[in-house]
Amino acid sequence: QVRLVESGGGTVQAGGPLRLSCEASEDVDTNYCMGWFRRVPGKQHERVGVPDGKGDFIQVERERIGVIEGRGRTIYVDSFKGRFTISKDATKNTLYLQISNLKPEDGATYYCVADSTFRGLCPDGDFDYWGQGTQVTVSS
């Protein structure tokens, strides 16, 4: 069972940069796909499966930002290309999300995800592990 703990959220000024971190409780090596989702208050997002802790998944609304495969290839949703950068420090078991030129609409709860997959390739479906989220508020 991998535990993911996000940090780095808070209230930040529009126009500035922000880096969120996600520390994994164990070695998330090249066999893991990791990524970031977010939930923006008041907005509808696609429904994704989140583990319910009982071996099943519940459907919640989340916006997919992007993922990083086990061997380092990053894949972003089109609307997040440019200002959002995902990276991973394998020596620290930590995933990062760098956001530049923050906008008020970036205010959201940001979630880190992970899944152990064949060769660390990223699934189209649900992720087995989710963090609790870190809240970001952007002041204008």
PDB file of C-alpha atoms in Angstrom:
ATOM      1  CA  GLN A   1       0.000   0.000   0.000  1.00  0.00           C
ATOM      2  CA  VAL A   2       1.592   3.250  -1.133  1.00  0.00           C
ATOM      3  CA  ARG A   3       0.736   6.368   0.823  1.00  0.00           C
ATOM      4  CA  LEU A   4       1.003   9.688  -0.941  1.00  0.00           C
ATOM      5  CA  VAL A   5       1.292  12.971   0.928  1.00  0.00           C
ATOM      6  CA  GLU A   6       1.002  16.248  -0.922  1.00  0.00           C
ATOM      7  CA  SER A   7       2.430  19.527   0.311  1.00  0.00           C
ATOM      8  CA  GLY A   8       3.140  23.016  -0.931  1.00  0.00           C
ATOM      9  CA  GLY A   9      -0.385  24.356  -1.166  1.00  0.00           C
ATOM     10  CA  GLY A  10      -1.619  27.588   0.376  1.00  0.00           C
ATOM     11  CA  THR A  11      -2.555  31.074  -0.719  1.00  0.00           C
ATOM     12  CA  VAL A  12      -0.355  32.423  -3.470  1.00  0.00           C
ATOM     13  CA  GLN A  13      -0.322  35.539  -5.593  1.00  0.00           C
ATOM     14  CA  ALA A  14      -1.564  35.429  -9.163  1.00  0.00           C
ATOM     15  CA  GLY A  15       1.246  35.592 -11.666  1.00  0.00           C
ATOM     16  CA  GLY A  16       3.706  33.804  -9.464  1.00  0.00           C
ATOM     17  CA  PRO A  17       5.057  30.266  -9.528  1.00  0.00           C
ATOM     18  CA  LEU A  18       4.145  27.401  -7.243  1.00  0.00           C
ATOM     19  CA  ARG A  19       5.623  23.998  -6.699  1.00  0.00           C
ATOM     20  CA  LEU A  20       3.633  21.201  -5.161  1.00  0.00           C
ATOM     21  CA  SER A  21       5.290  18.087  -3.826  1.00  0.00           C
ATOM     22  CA  CYS A  22       4.037  14.586  -3.312  1.00  0.00           C
ATOM     23  CA  GLU A  23       6.072  12.221  -1.193  1.00  0.00           C
ATOM     24  CA  ALA A  24       5.465   8.512  -1.534  1.00  0.00           C
ATOM     25  CA  SER A  25       5.826   6.195   1.450  1.00  0.00           C
ATOM     26  CA  GLU A  26       7.890   3.709  -0.479  1.00  0.00           C
ATOM     27  CA  ASP A  27      10.071   3.367  -3.507  1.00  0.00           C
ATOM     28  CA  VAL A  28       8.073   4.403  -6.552  1.00  0.00           C
ATOM     29  CA  ASP A  29      10.464   3.123  -9.130  1.00  0.00           C
ATOM     30  CA  THR A  30      10.244   2.734 -12.878  1.00  0.00           C
ATOM     31  CA  ASN A  31       7.265   0.411 -12.494  1.00  0.00           C
ATOM     32  CA  TYR A  32       5.050   3.222 -11.283  1.00  0.00           C
ATOM     33  CA  CYS A  33       3.049   5.745 -13.185  1.00  0.00           C
ATOM     34  CA  MET A  34       2.429   8.907 -11.159  1.00  0.00           C
ATOM     35  CA  GLY A  35       0.467  12.031 -11.870  1.00  0.00           C
ATOM     36  CA  TRP A  36      -1.652  14.943 -10.765  1.00  0.00           C
ATOM     37  CA  PHE A  37      -5.349  15.678 -10.755  1.00  0.00           C
ATOM     38  CA  ARG A  38      -7.250  18.604  -9.333  1.00  0.00           C
ATOM     39  CA  ARG A  39     -10.743  19.555  -8.257  1.00  0.00           C
ATOM     40  CA  VAL A  40     -11.820  23.112  -8.900  1.00  0.00           C
ATOM     41  CA  PRO A  41     -14.721  24.274  -6.712  1.00  0.00           C
ATOM     42  CA  GLY A  42     -17.889  24.850  -8.680  1.00  0.00           C
ATOM     43  CA  LYS A  43     -16.631  23.224 -11.845  1.00  0.00           C
ATOM     44  CA  GLN A  44     -17.723  19.935 -13.316  1.00  0.00           C
ATOM     45  CA  HIS A  45     -15.025  17.454 -14.134  1.00  0.00           C
ATOM     46  CA  GLU A  46     -14.875  13.994 -15.583  1.00  0.00           C
ATOM     47  CA  ARG A  47     -15.682  11.217 -13.213  1.00  0.00           C
ATOM     48  CA  VAL A  48     -12.781   9.023 -12.151  1.00  0.00           C
ATOM     49  CA  GLY A  49     -12.523   6.092  -9.807  1.00  0.00           C
ATOM     50  CA  VAL A  50     -10.942   6.628  -6.398  1.00  0.00           C
ATOM     51  CA  PRO A  51     -10.253   3.726  -4.022  1.00  0.00           C
ATOM     52  CA  ASP A  52     -12.800   3.515  -1.226  1.00  0.00           C
ATOM     53  CA  GLY A  53     -10.435   1.711   1.117  1.00  0.00           C
ATOM     54  CA  LYS A  54     -12.505  -1.449   0.932  1.00  0.00           C
ATOM     55  CA  GLY A  55     -11.132  -2.803  -2.304  1.00  0.00           C
ATOM     56  CA  ASP A  56     -13.555  -0.997  -4.569  1.00  0.00           C
ATOM     57  CA  PHE A  57     -13.690   2.333  -6.330  1.00  0.00           C
ATOM     58  CA  ILE A  58     -16.083   5.232  -5.965  1.00  0.00           C
ATOM     59  CA  GLN A  59     -16.672   7.766  -8.695  1.00  0.00           C
ATOM     60  CA  VAL A  60     -15.660  11.347  -8.012  1.00  0.00           C
ATOM     61  CA  GLU A  61     -15.131  14.389 -10.170  1.00  0.00           C
ATOM     62  CA  ARG A  62     -11.519  15.244 -10.866  1.00  0.00           C
ATOM     63  CA  GLU A  63      -9.640  17.079 -13.586  1.00  0.00           C
ATOM     64  CA  ARG A  64      -6.645  15.234 -14.945  1.00  0.00           C
ATOM     65  CA  ILE A  65      -3.548  17.389 -15.352  1.00  0.00           C
ATOM     66  CA  GLY A  66      -0.897  14.980 -16.490  1.00  0.00           C
ATOM     67  CA  VAL A  67       1.214  11.971 -15.689  1.00  0.00           C
ATOM     68  CA  ILE A  68       4.801  10.818 -15.716  1.00  0.00           C
ATOM     69  CA  GLU A  69       5.640   7.310 -16.777  1.00  0.00           C
ATOM     70  CA  GLY A  70       8.089   5.151 -14.904  1.00  0.00           C
ATOM     71  CA  ARG A  71      10.878   5.956 -17.329  1.00  0.00           C
ATOM     72  CA  GLY A  72      10.210   9.671 -17.188  1.00  0.00           C
ATOM     73  CA  ARG A  73       8.023  10.479 -20.143  1.00  0.00           C
ATOM     74  CA  THR A  74       5.438  13.102 -19.257  1.00  0.00           C
ATOM     75  CA  ILE A  75       2.007  13.302 -20.802  1.00  0.00           C
ATOM     76  CA  TYR A  76      -0.180  16.346 -20.260  1.00  0.00           C
ATOM     77  CA  VAL A  77      -3.793  17.050 -20.958  1.00  0.00           C
ATOM     78  CA  ASP A  78      -3.795  19.680 -23.702  1.00  0.00           C
ATOM     79  CA  SER A  79      -5.256  22.428 -21.549  1.00  0.00           C
ATOM     80  CA  PHE A  80      -2.348  22.072 -19.118  1.00  0.00           C
ATOM     81  CA  LYS A  81       0.506  22.192 -21.580  1.00  0.00           C
ATOM     82  CA  GLY A  82       2.799  25.142 -21.092  1.00  0.00           C
ATOM     83  CA  ARG A  83       2.304  26.359 -17.505  1.00  0.00           C
ATOM     84  CA  PHE A  84       2.296  22.995 -15.735  1.00  0.00           C
ATOM     85  CA  THR A  85       5.368  20.800 -15.381  1.00  0.00           C
ATOM     86  CA  ILE A  86       5.481  17.385 -13.762  1.00  0.00           C
ATOM     87  CA  SER A  87       8.754  15.925 -12.590  1.00  0.00           C
ATOM     88  CA  LYS A  88       9.954  13.232 -10.246  1.00  0.00           C
ATOM     89  CA  ASP A  89      12.948  12.803  -7.981  1.00  0.00           C
ATOM     90  CA  ALA A  90      13.284   9.062  -7.650  1.00  0.00           C
ATOM     91  CA  THR A  91      15.971   9.377  -4.952  1.00  0.00           C
ATOM     92  CA  LYS A  92      13.435  11.105  -2.712  1.00  0.00           C
ATOM     93  CA  ASN A  93      10.355   9.180  -3.876  1.00  0.00           C
ATOM     94  CA  THR A  94       8.836  12.555  -4.568  1.00  0.00           C
ATOM     95  CA  LEU A  95       6.693  13.849  -7.388  1.00  0.00           C
ATOM     96  CA  TYR A  96       6.439  17.532  -8.206  1.00  0.00           C
ATOM     97  CA  LEU A  97       4.017  19.798  -9.979  1.00  0.00           C
ATOM     98  CA  GLN A  98       5.411  23.156 -10.992  1.00  0.00           C
ATOM     99  CA  ILE A  99       2.885  25.782 -12.021  1.00  0.00           C
ATOM    100  CA  SER A 100       4.002  29.042 -13.550  1.00  0.00           C
ATOM    101  CA  ASN A 101       2.057  32.284 -14.009  1.00  0.00           C
ATOM    102  CA  LEU A 102      -0.656  31.259 -11.582  1.00  0.00           C
ATOM    103  CA  LYS A 103      -4.181  32.339 -12.427  1.00  0.00           C
ATOM    104  CA  PRO A 104      -7.164  32.663 -10.095  1.00  0.00           C
ATOM    105  CA  GLU A 105      -8.808  29.760 -11.904  1.00  0.00           C
ATOM    106  CA  ASP A 106      -5.914  27.544 -10.785  1.00  0.00           C
ATOM    107  CA  GLY A 107      -7.356  27.654  -7.291  1.00  0.00           C
ATOM    108  CA  ALA A 108      -8.187  24.040  -6.533  1.00  0.00           C
ATOM    109  CA  THR A 109      -7.366  21.022  -4.466  1.00  0.00           C
ATOM    110  CA  TYR A 110      -4.503  19.198  -6.116  1.00  0.00           C
ATOM    111  CA  TYR A 111      -4.176  15.436  -5.808  1.00  0.00           C
ATOM    112  CA  CYS A 112      -1.220  13.197  -6.440  1.00  0.00           C
ATOM    113  CA  VAL A 113      -1.821   9.720  -7.835  1.00  0.00           C
ATOM    114  CA  ALA A 114       0.200   6.601  -8.440  1.00  0.00           C
ATOM    115  CA  ASP A 115      -0.252   3.161  -9.885  1.00  0.00           C
ATOM    116  CA  SER A 116       2.034   0.197 -10.282  1.00  0.00           C
ATOM    117  CA  THR A 117       1.839  -0.810 -13.916  1.00  0.00           C
ATOM    118  CA  PHE A 118       3.656  -2.799 -16.550  1.00  0.00           C
ATOM    119  CA  ARG A 119       6.858  -0.881 -17.252  1.00  0.00           C
ATOM    120  CA  GLY A 120       5.410   2.150 -15.509  1.00  0.00           C
ATOM    121  CA  LEU A 121       3.171   2.944 -18.430  1.00  0.00           C
ATOM    122  CA  CYS A 122       0.258   5.144 -17.483  1.00  0.00           C
ATOM    123  CA  PRO A 123      -3.272   3.771 -17.456  1.00  0.00           C
ATOM    124  CA  ASP A 124      -6.236   5.368 -19.122  1.00  0.00           C
ATOM    125  CA  GLY A 125      -8.329   4.136 -16.262  1.00  0.00           C
ATOM    126  CA  ASP A 126      -8.256   4.529 -12.516  1.00  0.00           C
ATOM    127  CA  PHE A 127      -5.247   4.942 -10.263  1.00  0.00           C
ATOM    128  CA  ASP A 128      -4.856   2.695  -7.226  1.00  0.00           C
ATOM    129  CA  TYR A 129      -3.291   5.294  -4.949  1.00  0.00           C
ATOM    130  CA  TRP A 130      -4.393   8.828  -4.194  1.00  0.00           C
ATOM    131  CA  GLY A 131      -3.144  11.449  -1.789  1.00  0.00           C
ATOM    132  CA  GLN A 132      -5.449  13.479   0.422  1.00  0.00           C
ATOM    133  CA  GLY A 133      -4.900  16.601  -1.612  1.00  0.00           C
ATOM    134  CA  THR A 134      -3.380  20.002  -1.008  1.00  0.00           C
ATOM    135  CA  GLN A 135      -5.427  23.151  -1.430  1.00  0.00           C
ATOM    136  CA  VAL A 136      -4.234  26.065  -3.517  1.00  0.00           C
ATOM    137  CA  THR A 137      -5.866  29.484  -3.401  1.00  0.00           C
ATOM    138  CA  VAL A 138      -4.754  32.122  -5.872  1.00  0.00           C
ATOM    139  CA  SER A 139      -5.247  35.744  -4.901  1.00  0.00           C
ATOM    140  CA  SER A 140      -5.501  38.383  -7.608  1.00  0.00           C
TER     141      SER A 140
END
